[in-house]
Coordinates of C-alpha atoms in Angstrom, one line a residue:
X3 CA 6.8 -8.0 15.1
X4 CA 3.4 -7.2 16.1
X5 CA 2.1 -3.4 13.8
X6 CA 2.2 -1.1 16.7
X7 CA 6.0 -1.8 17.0
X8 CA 6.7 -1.2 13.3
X9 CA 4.9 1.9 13.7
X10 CA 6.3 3.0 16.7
X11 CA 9.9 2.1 14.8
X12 CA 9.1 4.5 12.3
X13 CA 7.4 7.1 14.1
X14 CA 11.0 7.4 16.3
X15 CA 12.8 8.3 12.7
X16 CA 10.1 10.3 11.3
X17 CA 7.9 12.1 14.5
X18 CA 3.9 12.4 13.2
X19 CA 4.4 15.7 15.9
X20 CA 6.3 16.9 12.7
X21 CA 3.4 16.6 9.7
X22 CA 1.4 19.4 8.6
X23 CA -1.7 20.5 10.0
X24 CA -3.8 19.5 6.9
X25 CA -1.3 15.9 6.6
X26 CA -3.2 12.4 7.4
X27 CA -0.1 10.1 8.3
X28 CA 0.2 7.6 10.5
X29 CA -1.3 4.2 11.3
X30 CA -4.2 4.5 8.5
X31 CA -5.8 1.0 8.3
X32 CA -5.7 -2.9 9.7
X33 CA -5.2 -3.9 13.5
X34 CA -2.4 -2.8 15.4
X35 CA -2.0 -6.5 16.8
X36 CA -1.0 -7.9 13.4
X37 CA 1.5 -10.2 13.2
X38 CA 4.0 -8.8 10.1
X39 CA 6.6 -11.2 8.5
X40 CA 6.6 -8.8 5.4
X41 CA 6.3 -5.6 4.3
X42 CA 5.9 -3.5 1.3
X43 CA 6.9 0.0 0.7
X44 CA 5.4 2.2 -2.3
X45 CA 5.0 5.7 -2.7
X46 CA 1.4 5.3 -3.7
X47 CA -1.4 2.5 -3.0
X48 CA -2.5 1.9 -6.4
X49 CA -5.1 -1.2 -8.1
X50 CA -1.8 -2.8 -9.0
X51 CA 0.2 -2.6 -5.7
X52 CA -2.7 -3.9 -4.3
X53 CA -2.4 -7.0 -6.7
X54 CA 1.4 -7.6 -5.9
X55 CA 0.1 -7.1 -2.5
X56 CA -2.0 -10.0 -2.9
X57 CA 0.0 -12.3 -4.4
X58 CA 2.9 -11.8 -1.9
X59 CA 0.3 -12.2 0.8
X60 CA 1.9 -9.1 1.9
X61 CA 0.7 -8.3 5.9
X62 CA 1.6 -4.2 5.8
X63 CA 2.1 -2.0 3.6
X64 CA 3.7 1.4 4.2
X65 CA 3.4 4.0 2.0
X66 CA 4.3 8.0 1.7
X67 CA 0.9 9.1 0.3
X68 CA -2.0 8.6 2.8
X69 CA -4.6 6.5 1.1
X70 CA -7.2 8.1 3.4
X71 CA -6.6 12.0 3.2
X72 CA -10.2 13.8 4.4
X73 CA -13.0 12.1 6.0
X74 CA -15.1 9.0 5.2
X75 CA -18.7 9.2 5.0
X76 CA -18.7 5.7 3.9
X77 CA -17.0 2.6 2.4
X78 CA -18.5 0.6 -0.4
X79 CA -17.4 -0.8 -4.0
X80 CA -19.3 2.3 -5.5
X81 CA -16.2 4.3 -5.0
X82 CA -11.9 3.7 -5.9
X83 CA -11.2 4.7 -2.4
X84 CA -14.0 2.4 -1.1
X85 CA -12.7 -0.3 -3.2
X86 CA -9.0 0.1 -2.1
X87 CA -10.4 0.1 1.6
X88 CA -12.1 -3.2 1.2
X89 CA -9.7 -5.0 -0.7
X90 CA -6.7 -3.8 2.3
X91 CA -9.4 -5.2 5.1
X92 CA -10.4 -8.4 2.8
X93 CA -7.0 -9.1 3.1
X94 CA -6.0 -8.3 6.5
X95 CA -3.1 -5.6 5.8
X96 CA -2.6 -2.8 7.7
X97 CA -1.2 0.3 6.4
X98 CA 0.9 3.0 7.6
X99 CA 1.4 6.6 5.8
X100 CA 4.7 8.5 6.6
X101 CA 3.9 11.6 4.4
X102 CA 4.7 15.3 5.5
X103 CA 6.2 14.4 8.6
X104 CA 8.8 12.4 6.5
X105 CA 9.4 15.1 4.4
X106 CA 10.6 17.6 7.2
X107 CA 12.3 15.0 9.6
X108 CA 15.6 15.1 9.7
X109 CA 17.0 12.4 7.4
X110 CA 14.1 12.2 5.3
X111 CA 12.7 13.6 2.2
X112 CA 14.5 17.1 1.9
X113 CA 17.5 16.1 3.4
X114 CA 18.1 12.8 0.7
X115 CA 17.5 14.8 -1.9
X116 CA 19.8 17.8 -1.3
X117 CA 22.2 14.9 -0.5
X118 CA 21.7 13.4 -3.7
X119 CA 22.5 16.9 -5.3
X120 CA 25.3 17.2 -3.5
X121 CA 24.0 20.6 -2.0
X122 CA 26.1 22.2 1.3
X123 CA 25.5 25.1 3.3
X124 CA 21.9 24.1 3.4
X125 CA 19.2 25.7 5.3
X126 CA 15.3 24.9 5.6
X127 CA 13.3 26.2 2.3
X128 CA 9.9 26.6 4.1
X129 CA 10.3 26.5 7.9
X130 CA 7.4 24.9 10.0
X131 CA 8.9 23.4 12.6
X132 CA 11.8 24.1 15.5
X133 CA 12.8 21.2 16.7
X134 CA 15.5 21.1 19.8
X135 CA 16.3 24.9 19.0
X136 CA 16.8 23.3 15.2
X137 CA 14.8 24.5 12.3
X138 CA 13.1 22.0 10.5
X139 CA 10.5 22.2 7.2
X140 CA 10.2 21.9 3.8
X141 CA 12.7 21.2 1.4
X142 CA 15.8 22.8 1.5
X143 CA 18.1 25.9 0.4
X144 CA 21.8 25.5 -0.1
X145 CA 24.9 25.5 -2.4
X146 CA 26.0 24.0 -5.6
X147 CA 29.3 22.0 -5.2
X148 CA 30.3 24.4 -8.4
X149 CA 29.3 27.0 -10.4
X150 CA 27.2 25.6 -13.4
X151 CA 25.1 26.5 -16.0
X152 CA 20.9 25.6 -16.3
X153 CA 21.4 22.6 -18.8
X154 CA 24.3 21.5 -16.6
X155 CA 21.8 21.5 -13.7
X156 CA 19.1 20.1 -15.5
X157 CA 21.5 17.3 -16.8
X158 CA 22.7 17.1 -12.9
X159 CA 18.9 16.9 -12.0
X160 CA 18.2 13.9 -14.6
X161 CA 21.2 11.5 -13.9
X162 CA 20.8 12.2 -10.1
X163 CA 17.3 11.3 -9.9
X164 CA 16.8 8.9 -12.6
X165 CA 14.5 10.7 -15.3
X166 CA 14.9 11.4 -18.9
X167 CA 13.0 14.5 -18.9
X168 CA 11.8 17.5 -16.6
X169 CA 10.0 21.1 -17.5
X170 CA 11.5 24.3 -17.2
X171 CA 9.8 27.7 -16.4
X172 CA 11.6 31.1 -16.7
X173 CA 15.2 29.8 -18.7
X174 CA 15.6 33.7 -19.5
X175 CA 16.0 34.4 -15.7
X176 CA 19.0 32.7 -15.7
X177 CA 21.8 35.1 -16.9
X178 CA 25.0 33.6 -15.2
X179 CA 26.2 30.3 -13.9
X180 CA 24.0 28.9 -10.5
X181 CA 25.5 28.5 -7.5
X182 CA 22.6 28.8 -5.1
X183 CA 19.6 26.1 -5.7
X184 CA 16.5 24.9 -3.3
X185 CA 14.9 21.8 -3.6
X186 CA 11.2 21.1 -2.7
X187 CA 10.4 17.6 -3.6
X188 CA 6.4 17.1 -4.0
X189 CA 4.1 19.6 -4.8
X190 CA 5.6 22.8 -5.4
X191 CA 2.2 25.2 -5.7
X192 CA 3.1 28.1 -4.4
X193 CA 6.9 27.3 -3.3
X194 CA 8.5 29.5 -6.1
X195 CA 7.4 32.6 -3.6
X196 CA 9.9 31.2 -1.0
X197 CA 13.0 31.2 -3.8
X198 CA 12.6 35.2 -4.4
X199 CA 16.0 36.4 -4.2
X200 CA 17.1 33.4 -2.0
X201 CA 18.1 30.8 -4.9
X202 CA 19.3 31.4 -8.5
X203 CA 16.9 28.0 -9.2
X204 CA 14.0 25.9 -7.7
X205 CA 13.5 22.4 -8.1
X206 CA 10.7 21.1 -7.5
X207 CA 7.0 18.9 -8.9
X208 CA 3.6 19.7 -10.2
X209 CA 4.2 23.1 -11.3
X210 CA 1.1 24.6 -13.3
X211 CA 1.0 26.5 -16.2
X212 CA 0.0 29.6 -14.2
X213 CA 2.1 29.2 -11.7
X214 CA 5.0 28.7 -14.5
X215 CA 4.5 31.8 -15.6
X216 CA 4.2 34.0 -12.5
X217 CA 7.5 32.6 -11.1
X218 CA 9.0 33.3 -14.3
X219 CA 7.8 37.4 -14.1
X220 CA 9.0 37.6 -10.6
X221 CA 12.1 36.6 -11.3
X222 CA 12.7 32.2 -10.6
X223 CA 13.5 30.1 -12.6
X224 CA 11.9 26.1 -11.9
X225 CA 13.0 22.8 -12.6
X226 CA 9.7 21.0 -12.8
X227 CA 10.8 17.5 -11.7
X228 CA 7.8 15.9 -11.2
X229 CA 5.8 14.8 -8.1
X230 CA 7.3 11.1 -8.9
X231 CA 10.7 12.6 -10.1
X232 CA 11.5 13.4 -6.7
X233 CA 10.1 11.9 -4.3
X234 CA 10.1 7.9 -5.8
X235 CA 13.0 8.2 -3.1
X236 CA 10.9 7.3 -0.5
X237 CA 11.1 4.0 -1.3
X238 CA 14.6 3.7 -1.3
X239 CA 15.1 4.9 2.7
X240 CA 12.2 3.4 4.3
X241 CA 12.8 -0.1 2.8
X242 CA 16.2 0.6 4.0
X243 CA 15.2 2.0 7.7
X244 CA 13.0 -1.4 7.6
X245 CA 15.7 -3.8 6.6
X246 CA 17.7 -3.3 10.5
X247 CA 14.3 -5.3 11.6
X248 CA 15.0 -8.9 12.2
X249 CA 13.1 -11.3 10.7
X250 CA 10.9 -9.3 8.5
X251 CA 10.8 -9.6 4.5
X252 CA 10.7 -5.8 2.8
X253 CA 9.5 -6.0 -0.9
X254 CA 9.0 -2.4 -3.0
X255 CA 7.0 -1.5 -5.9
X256 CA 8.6 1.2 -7.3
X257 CA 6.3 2.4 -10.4
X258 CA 3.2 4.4 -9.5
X259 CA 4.4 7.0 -12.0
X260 CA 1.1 7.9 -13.8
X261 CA 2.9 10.4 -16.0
X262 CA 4.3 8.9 -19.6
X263 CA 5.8 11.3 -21.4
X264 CA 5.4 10.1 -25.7

């Protein structure tokens, strides 16, 4: 399959029409004519997927984070991004982003992960689309399959998502068992302010220490996943989207975690 059709594949599951105003998805890098007998799929372009990329003699690589975000003034080897840019061209991959517009489309980012909770009754977190009379957005609001208590849904959180550990901001909000939880998987700056007496918890990434503390003293308590914690499932459903393709090899690199917890 030529790049154009791989693109226009994924842009039927995951609309660009759907990604923020400030988002840089889509068709990023490489010729749109490229014959692709493999892909990879990372969350992030990184010196070391590049490498695998290499040695796979890998012809496309999609990714969730845009490698290019805001504009280019110029590419040399005097910069990472310059670098990365090169390197992707040296080798003739193209590369496609499927960032925000993944994380509102239906199916995608805030819908796998309230699955993977096992959350019902959902509703959309932060709303910033209507779709077909639908609302779409950011993350999602819904219910707990049972009453727990915080460690039980910081225990649920762990197992469910594959992490051994996760922050916690405003534990003494929490006075009775949760029933009511939204999810926001990414960056949560400024999120909390959508959880005001709307969910007992949010959980969420990349939660500062300021922002910590004024969710705490208006009243939400956070799960601080991580950026990675959450959204590493990326990976997962677009090499699985990719695998109905015939004849096309999908590889993965899963870890681009830069965070190691000692």
């Amino acid at each position: 399959m030529k790049c154009s059709e791989i693109f226009e594949y994924l842009t039927k599951l995951y609309p660009l029409e759907l990604a923020m105003d400030w988002d840089n998805s889509g068709f990023l890098l490489g010729r749109s004519d490229k014959e692709v007998r493999n892909v990879l799929v990372v969350l992030d372009i990184t010196n070391e997927v590049l490498e695998y990329a290499e040695a796979k003699d890998i012809d496309l690589i999609v990714s969730h984070h845009p490698i290019i975000f805001s504009a280019v003034k110029r590419v040399t080897d005097d910069t990472l991004l310059g670098n990365y840019i090169l390197k992707i061209l040296k080798n003739d991959i193209c590369v496609i982003a499927m960032h925000t517009n993944f994380d509102i489309a239906k199916g995608g980012m805030a819908d796998i992960c309230s699955e993977r909770l096992g959350i019902s009754n959902t509703c959309v977190f932060e709303r910033t689309n209507i779709c077909d009379g639908e609302e779409l957005g950011v993350g999602k609001i819904g219910d707990l399959k049972k009453d727990m208590s915080l460690d039980e849904l910081i225990e649920l959180v762990k197992a469910k998502f594959n992490l051994k550990h996760v922050s916690v901001f405003g534990r003494e909000n929490i006075n009775s068992k949760i029933r009511r939880v939204a999810i926001s998987p990414g960056s949560g700056k400024g999120m909390y302010k959508y959880a005001i007496k709307r969910a007992d918890v949010l959980i969420t990434g990349d939660i500062t220490h300021h922002e910590g503390l004024d969710a705490a003293n208006d009243g939400v308590c956070i799960i601080d996943a991580t950026h990675y914690g959450l959204e590493h499932l990326f990976v997962e459903k677009v090499k699985s989207d990719l695998i109905r393709l015939n004849n096309i090899e999908i590889f993965e690199y899963k870890n681009t975690n830069p965070i190691e917890i000692v």
